Coordinates of N, CA and C in Angstrom, one line a residue:
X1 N 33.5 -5.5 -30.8 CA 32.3 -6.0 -31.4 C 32.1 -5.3 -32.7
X2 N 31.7 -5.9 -33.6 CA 31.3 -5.3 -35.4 C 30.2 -4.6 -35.2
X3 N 30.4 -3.7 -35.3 CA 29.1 -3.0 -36.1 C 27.6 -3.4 -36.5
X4 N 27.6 -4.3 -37.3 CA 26.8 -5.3 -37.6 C 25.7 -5.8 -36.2
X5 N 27.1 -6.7 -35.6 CA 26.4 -7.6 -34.7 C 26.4 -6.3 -33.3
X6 N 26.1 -5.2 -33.3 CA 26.2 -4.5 -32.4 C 24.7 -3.9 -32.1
X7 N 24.5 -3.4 -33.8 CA 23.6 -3.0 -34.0 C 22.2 -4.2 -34.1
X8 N 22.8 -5.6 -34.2 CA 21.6 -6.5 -33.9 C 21.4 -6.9 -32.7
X9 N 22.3 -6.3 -32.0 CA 21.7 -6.8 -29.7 C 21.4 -5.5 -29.7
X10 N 21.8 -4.2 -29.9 CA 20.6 -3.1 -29.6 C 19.6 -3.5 -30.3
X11 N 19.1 -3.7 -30.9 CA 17.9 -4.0 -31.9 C 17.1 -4.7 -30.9
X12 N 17.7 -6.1 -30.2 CA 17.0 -6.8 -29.9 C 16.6 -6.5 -28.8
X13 N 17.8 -5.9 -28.1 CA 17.5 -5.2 -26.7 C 15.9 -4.2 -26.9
X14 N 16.3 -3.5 -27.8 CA 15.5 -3.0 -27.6 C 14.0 -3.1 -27.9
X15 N 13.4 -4.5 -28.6 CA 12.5 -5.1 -28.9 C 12.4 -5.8 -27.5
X16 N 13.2 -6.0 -27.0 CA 13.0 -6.7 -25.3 C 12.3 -5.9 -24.2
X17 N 13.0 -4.6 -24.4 CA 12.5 -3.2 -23.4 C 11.2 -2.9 -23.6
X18 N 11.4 -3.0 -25.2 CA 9.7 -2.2 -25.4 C 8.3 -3.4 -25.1
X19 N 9.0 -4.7 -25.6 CA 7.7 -5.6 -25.2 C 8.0 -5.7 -23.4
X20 N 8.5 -5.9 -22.5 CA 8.3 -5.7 -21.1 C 7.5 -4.3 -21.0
X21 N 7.9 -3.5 -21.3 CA 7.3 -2.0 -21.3 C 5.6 -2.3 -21.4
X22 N 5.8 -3.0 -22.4 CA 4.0 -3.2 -23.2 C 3.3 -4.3 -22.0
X23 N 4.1 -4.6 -21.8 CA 3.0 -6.4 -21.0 C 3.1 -5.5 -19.3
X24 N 3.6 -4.9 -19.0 CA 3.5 -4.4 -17.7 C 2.3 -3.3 -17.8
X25 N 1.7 -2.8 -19.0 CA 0.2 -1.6 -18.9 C -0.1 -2.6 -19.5
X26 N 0.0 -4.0 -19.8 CA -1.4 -4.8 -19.8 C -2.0 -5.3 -18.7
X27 N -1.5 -5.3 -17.6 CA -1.9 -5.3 -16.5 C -3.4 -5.0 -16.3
X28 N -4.5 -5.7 -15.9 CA -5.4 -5.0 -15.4 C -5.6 -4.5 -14.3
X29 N -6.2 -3.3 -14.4 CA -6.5 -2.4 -13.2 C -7.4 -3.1 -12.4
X30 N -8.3 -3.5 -12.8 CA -9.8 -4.4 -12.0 C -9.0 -5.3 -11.0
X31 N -7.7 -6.0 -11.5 CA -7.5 -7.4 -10.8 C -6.4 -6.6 -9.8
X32 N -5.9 -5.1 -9.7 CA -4.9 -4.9 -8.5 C -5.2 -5.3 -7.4
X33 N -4.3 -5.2 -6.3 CA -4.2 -5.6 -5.2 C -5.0 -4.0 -3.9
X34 N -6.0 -4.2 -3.3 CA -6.0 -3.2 -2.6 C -5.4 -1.9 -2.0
X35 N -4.2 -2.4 -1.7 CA -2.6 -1.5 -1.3 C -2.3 -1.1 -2.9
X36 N -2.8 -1.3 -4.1 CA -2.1 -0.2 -5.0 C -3.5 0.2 -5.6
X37 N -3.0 1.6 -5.4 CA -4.0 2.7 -5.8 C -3.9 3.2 -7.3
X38 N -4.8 3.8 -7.9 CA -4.9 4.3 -9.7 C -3.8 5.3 -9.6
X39 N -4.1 6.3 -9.0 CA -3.9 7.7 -9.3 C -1.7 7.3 -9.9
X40 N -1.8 8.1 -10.9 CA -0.6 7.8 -12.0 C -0.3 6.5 -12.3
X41 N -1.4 6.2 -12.4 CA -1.1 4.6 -13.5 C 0.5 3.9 -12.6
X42 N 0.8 3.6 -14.1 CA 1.9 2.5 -13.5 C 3.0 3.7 -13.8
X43 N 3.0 4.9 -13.9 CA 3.9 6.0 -14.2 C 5.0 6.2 -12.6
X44 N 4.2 6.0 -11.7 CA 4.8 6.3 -10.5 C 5.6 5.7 -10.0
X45 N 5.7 4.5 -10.6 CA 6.9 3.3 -10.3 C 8.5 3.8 -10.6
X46 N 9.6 4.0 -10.3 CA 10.7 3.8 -11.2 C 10.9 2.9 -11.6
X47 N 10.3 1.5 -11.2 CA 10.6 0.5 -12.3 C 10.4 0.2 -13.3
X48 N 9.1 1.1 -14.0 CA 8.5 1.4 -14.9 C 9.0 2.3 -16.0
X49 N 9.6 3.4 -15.2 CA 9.8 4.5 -16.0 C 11.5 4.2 -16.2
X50 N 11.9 3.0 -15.5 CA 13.3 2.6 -16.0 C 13.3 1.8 -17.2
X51 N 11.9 1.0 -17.4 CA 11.9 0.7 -18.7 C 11.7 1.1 -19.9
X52 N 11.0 2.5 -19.7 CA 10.8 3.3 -20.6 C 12.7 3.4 -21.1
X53 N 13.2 3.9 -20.0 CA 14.5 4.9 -20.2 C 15.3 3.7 -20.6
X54 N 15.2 2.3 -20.3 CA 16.2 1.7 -21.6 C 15.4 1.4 -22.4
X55 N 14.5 1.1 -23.0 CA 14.1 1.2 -24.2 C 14.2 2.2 -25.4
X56 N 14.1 3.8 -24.5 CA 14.4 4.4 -25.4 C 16.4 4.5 -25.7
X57 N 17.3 4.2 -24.6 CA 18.4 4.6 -25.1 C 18.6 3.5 -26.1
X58 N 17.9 2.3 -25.6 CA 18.0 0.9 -27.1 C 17.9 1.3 -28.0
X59 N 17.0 2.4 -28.0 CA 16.8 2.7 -29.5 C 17.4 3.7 -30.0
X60 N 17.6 4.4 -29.2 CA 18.6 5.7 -29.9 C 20.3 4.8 -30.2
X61 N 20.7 3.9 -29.4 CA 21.8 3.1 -29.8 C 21.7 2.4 -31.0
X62 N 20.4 1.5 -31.6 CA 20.6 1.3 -32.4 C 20.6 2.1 -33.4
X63 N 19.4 3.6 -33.5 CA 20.1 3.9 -34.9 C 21.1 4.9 -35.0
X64 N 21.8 5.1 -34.2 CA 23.6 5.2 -33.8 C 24.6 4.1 -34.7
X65 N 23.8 3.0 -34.3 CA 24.7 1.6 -35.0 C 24.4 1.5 -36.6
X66 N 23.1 1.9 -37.1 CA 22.3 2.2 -38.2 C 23.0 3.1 -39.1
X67 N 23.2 4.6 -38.4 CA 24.0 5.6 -39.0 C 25.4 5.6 -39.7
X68 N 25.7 4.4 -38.0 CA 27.6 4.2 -38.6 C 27.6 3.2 -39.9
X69 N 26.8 2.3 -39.6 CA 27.0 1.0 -41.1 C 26.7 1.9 -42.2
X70 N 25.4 3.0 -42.9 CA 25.5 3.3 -44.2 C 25.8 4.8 -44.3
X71 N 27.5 5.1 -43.2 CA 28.3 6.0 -43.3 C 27.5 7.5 -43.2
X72 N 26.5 7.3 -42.2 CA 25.9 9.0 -42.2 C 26.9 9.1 -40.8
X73 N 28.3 9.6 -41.1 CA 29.1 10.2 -39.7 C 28.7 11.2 -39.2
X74 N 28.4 12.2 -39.4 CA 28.3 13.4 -39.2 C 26.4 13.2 -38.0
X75 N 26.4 12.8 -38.6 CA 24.7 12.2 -37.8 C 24.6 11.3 -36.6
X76 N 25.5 10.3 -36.9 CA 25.9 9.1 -36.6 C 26.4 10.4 -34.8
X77 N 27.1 10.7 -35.0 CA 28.5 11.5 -34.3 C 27.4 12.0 -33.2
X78 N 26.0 12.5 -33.7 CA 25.4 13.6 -32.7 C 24.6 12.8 -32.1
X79 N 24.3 11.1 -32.3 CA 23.5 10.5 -31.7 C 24.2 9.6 -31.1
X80 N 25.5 9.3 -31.3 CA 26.2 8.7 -30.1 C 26.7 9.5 -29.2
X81 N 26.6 11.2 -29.1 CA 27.0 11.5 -27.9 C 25.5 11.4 -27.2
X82 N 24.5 11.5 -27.5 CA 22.9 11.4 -26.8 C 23.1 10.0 -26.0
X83 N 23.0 8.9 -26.8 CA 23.3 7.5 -26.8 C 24.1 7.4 -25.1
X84 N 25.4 8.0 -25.4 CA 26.2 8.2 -24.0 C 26.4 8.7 -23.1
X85 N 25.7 10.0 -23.2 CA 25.0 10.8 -21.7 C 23.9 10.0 -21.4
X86 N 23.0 9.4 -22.2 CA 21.6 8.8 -21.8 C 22.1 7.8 -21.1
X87 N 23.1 6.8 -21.4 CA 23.8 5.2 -20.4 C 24.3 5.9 -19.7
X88 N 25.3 6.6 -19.3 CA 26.1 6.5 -18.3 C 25.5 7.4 -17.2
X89 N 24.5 8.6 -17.8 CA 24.0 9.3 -16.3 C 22.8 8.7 -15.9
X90 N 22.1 8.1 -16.9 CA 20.6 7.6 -16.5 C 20.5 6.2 -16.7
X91 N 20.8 5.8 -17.5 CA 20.5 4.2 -18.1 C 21.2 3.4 -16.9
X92 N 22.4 3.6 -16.4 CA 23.4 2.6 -16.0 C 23.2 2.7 -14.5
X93 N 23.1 4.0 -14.2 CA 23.0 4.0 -12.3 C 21.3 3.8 -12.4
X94 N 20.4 3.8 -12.9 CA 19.2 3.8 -12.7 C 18.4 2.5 -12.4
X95 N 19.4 1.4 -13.6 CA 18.9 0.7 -13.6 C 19.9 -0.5 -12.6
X96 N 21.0 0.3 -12.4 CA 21.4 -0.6 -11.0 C 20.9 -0.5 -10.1
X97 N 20.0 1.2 -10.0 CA 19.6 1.0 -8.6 C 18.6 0.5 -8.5
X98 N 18.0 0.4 -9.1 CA 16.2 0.1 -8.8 C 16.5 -1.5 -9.2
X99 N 17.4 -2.9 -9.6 CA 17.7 -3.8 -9.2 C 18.0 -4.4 -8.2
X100 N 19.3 -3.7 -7.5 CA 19.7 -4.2 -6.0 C 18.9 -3.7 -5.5
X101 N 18.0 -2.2 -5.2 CA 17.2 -1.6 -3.9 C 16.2 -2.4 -3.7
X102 N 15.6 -3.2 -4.8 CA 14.5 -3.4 -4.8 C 14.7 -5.0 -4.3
X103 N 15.8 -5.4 -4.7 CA 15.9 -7.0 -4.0 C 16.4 -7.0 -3.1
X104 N 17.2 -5.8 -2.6 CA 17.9 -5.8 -1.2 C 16.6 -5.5 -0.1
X105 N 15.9 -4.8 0.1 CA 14.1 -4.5 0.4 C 13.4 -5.9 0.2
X106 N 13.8 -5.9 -0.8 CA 12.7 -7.3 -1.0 C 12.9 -9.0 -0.1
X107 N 14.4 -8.7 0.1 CA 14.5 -9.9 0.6 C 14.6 -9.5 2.6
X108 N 14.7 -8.7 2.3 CA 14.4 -8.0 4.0 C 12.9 -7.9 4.5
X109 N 11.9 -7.3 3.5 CA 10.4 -7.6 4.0 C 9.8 -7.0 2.9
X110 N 9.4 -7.4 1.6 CA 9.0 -7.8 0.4 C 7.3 -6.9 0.8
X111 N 7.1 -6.9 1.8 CA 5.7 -5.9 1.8 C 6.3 -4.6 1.7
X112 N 7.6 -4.1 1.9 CA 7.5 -2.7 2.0 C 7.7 -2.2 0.0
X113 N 8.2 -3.1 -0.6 CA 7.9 -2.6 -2.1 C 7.2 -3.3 -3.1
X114 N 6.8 -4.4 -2.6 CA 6.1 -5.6 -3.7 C 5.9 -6.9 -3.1
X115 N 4.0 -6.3 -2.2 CA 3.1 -6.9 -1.6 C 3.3 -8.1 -2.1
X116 N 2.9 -9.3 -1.2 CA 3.0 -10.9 -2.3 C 1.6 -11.0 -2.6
X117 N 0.3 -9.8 -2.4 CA -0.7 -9.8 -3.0 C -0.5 -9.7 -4.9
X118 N 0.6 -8.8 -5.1 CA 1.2 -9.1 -6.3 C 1.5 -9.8 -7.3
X119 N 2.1 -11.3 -6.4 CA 2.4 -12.6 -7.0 C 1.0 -13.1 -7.9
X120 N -0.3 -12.4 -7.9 CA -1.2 -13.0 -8.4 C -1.5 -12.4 -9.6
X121 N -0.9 -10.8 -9.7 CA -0.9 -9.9 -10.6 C -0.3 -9.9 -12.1
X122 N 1.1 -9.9 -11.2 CA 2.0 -9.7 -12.3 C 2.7 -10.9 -12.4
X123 N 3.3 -12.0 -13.5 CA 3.8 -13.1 -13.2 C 5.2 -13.0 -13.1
X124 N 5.7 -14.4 -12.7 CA 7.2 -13.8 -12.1 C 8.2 -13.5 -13.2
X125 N 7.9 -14.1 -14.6 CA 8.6 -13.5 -15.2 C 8.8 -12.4 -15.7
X126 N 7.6 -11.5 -15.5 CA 7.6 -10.0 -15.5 C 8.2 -9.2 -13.8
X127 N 8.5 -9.9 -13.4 CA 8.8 -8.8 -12.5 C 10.4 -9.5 -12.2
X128 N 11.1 -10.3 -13.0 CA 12.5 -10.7 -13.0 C 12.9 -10.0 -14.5
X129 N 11.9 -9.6 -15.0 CA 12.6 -8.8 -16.4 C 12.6 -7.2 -16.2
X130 N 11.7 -7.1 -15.1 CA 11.6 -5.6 -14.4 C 12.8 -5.1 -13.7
X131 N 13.5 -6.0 -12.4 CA 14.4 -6.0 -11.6 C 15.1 -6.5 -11.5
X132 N 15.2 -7.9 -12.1 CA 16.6 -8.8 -12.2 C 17.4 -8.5 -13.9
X133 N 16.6 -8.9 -14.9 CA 17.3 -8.8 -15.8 C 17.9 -7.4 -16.3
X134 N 17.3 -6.1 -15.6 CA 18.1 -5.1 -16.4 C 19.6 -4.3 -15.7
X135 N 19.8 -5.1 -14.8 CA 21.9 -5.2 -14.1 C 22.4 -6.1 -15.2
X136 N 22.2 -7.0 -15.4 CA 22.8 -7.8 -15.9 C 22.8 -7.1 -18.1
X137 N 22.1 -6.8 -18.2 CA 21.5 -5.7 -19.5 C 22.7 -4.7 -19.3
X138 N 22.5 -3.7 -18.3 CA 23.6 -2.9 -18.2 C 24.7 -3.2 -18.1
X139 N 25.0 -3.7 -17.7 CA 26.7 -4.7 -17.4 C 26.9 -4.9 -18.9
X140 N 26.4 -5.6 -19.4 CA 26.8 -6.2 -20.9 C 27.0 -5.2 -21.7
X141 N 26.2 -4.2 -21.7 CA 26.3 -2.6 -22.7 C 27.9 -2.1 -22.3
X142 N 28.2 -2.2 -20.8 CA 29.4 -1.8 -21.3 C 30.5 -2.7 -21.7
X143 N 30.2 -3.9 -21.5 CA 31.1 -4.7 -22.2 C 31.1 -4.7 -23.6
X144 N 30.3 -4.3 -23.9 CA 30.1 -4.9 -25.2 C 30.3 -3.0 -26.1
X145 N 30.7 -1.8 -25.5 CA 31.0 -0.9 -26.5 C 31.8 0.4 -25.6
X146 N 32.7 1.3 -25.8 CA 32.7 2.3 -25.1 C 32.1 3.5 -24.8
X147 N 31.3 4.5 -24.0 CA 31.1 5.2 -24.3 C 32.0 6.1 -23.6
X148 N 31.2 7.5 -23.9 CA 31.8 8.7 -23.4 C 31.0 9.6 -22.1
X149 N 31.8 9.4 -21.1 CA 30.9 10.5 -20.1 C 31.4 11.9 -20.0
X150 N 30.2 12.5 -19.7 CA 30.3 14.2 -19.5 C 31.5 14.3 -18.2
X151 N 31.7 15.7 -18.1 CA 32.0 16.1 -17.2 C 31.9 15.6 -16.0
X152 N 32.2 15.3 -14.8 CA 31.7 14.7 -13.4 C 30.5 15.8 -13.0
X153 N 31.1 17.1 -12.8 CA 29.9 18.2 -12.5 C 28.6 18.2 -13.2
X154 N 28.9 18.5 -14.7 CA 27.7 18.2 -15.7 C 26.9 16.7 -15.8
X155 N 27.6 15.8 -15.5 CA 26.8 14.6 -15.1 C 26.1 14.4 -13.9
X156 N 26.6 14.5 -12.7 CA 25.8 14.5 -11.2 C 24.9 15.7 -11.1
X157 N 25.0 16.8 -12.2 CA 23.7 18.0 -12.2 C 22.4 17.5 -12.5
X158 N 22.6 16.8 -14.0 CA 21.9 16.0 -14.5 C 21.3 15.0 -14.0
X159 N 22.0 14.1 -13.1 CA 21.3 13.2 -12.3 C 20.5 13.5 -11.5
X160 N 20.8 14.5 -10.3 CA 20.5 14.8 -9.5 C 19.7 15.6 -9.5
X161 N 19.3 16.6 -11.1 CA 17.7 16.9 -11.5 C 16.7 16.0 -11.7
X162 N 17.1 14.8 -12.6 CA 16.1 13.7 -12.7 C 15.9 13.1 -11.2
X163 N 16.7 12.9 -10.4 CA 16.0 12.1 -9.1 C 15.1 13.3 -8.0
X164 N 15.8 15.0 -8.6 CA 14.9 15.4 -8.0 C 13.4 16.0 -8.6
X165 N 13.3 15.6 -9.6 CA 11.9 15.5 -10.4 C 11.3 14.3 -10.1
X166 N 11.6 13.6 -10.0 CA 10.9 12.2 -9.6 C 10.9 11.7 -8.0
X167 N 11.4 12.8 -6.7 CA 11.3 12.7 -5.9 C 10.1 13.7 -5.6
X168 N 10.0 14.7 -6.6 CA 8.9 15.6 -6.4 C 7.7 15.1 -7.0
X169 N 7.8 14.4 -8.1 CA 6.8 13.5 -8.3 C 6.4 12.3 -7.1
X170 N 7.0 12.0 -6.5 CA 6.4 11.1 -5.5 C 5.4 11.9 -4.0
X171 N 6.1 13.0 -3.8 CA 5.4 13.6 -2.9 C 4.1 14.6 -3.6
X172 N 4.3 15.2 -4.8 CA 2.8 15.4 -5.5 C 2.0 14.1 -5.1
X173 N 2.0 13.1 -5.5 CA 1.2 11.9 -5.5 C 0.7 11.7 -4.3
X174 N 1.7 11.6 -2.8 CA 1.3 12.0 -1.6 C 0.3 12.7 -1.1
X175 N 0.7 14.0 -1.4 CA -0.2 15.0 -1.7 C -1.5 15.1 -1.9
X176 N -2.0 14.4 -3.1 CA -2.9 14.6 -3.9 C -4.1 13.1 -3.1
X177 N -3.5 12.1 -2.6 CA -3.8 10.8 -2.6 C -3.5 10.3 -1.1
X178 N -3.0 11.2 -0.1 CA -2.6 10.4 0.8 C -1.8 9.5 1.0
X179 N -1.6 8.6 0.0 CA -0.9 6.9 0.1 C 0.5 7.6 -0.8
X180 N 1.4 6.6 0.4 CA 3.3 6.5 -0.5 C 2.8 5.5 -1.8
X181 N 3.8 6.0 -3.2 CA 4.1 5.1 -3.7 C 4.7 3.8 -3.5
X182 N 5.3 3.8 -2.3 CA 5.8 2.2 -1.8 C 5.8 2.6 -0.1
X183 N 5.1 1.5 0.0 CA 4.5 1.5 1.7 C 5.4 1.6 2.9
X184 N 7.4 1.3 2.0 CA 8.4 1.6 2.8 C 8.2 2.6 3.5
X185 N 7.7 3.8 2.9 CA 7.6 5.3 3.1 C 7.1 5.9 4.1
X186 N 5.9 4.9 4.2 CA 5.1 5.5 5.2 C 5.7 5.4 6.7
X187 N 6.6 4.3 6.9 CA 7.9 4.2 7.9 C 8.5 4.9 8.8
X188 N 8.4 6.1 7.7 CA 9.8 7.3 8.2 C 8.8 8.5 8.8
X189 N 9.3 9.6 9.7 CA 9.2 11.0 9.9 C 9.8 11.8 8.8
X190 N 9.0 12.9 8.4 CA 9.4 13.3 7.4 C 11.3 13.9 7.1
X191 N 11.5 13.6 8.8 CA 12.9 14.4 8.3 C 13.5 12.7 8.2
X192 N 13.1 11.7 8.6 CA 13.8 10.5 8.4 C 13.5 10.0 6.8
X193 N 12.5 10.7 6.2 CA 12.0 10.2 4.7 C 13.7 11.1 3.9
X194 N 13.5 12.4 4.5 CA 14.6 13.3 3.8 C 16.0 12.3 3.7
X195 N 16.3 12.3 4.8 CA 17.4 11.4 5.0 C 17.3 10.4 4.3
X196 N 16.2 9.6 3.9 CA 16.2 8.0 3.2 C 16.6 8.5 1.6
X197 N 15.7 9.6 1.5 CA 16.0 10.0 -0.2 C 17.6 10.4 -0.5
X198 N 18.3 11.2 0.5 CA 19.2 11.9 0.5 C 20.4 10.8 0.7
X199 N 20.0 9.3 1.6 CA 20.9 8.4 0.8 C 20.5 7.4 -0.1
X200 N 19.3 7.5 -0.8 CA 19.4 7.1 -2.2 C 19.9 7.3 -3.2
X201 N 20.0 9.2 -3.3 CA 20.4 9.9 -4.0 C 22.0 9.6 -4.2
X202 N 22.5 9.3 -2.9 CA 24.3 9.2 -2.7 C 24.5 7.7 -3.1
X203 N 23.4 6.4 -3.3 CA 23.9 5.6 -3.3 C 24.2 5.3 -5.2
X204 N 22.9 6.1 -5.5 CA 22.5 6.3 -6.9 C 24.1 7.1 -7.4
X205 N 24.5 7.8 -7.2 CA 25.6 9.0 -7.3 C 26.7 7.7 -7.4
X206 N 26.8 6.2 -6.3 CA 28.2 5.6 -6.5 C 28.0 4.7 -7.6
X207 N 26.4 4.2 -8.1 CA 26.5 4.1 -8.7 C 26.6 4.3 -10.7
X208 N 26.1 5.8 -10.4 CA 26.9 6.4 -11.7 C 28.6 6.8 -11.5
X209 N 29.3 6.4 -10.2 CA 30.9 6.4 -10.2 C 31.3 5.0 -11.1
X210 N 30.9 4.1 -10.4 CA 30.9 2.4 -10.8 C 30.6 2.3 -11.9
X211 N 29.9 2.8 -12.6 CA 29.6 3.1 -14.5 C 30.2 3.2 -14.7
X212 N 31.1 4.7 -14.5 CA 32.3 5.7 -15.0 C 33.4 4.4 -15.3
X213 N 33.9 4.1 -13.9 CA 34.9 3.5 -13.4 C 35.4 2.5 -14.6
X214 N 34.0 1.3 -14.2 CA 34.0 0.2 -15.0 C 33.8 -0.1 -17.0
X215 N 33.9 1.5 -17.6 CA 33.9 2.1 -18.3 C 35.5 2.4 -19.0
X216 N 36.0 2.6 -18.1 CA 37.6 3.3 -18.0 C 38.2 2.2 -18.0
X217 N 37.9 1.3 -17.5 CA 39.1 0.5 -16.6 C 39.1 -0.5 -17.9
X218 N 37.9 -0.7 -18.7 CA 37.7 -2.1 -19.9 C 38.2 -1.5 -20.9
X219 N 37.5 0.0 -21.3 CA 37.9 0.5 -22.7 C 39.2 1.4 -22.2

């Protein structure tokens, strides 16, 4: 793919991420559903905070694509290695997981992560641009350019700090508030919660292999 037209689907992409981003904290608080509580806003979601995380790599890719068209190499150079640790350890497994987990749950019993008190909330096409359309977003990124991944060790360190910052962010929240961020949770014994995290974490892990893989095998 040209340069050009590379730098105009990050662009757009990422005018996509950021307006979803924007219309999901338009949400009003007054009109939630009883089962969702204030305390961390819409921060406590990963579906949320996955939109942040492609939006910003949209944007760090496009002006990567920016740099390379009026020849700043040397610049260009330090933001596509950012660009390609950001997709392949965070962008790619993140946003696969929280796609399939969330419709594989959902279609098994839809109260344990997204009450149908919801359906009144959020419209469906926000919550198909939340969880459906960003697999199919990721898939295309790597069709559409190569990147470069770290080390296997240096990449699964990295991961596996972010899921354990955001697994500690879920039990602060607990903590502080009583209530799981997703009502799945409340389900388990705490050593059966361990175990649920402990294979999310491995399922999350195959799918930054399946990134790698699918990465190697095109380019």
């Amino acid at each position: 793919m040209e340069i050009s037209t590379l730098a105009m689907y990050h662009c757009l992409s990422f005018v996509w991420y950021f307006f979803v981003s924007y219309s999901i904290t338009q949400v009003k608080t007054e009109e939630r559903p009883s089962e969702v509580f204030l305390y961390g806003g819409q921060w406590k979601y990963l579906t949320v905070l996955n939109l942040v995380l492609q939006a910003v790599f949209y944007g760090v890719s496009f002006l990567a694509d920016v740099l390379r068209l009026i020849k700043k190499l040397r610049c260009a150079k330090c933001i596509i290695s950012s660009r390609d640790l950001l997709f392949g350890v965070l962008a790619f497994p993140v946003s696969t997981f929280v796609s399939i987990s969330f419709w594989t749950l959902y279609t098994y019993n839809r109260e344990l992560v997204y009450p149908k008190s919801l359906d009144g909330v959020i419209p469906l096409w926000l919550n198909h641009a939340m969880h459906t359309a960003v697999l199919p977003f990721a898939v295309l990124e790597i069709l559409a350019t190569p990147h470069r991944y770290p080390t296997k060790k240096n990449g699964l360190i990295l991961l596996g700090f972010v899921a354990f910052l955001y697994i500690s962010w879920v039990l602060w929240i607990y903590s502080v508030t009583g209530e799981w961020v997703y009502p799945l949770f409340a389900l388990f014994s705490p050593a059966g919660l361990a175990a649920f995290f402990a294979g999310s974490l491995a399922v999350i892990i195959s799918f930054y292999n399946f990134g790698e893989f699918l990465n190697r095998m095109i380019w």
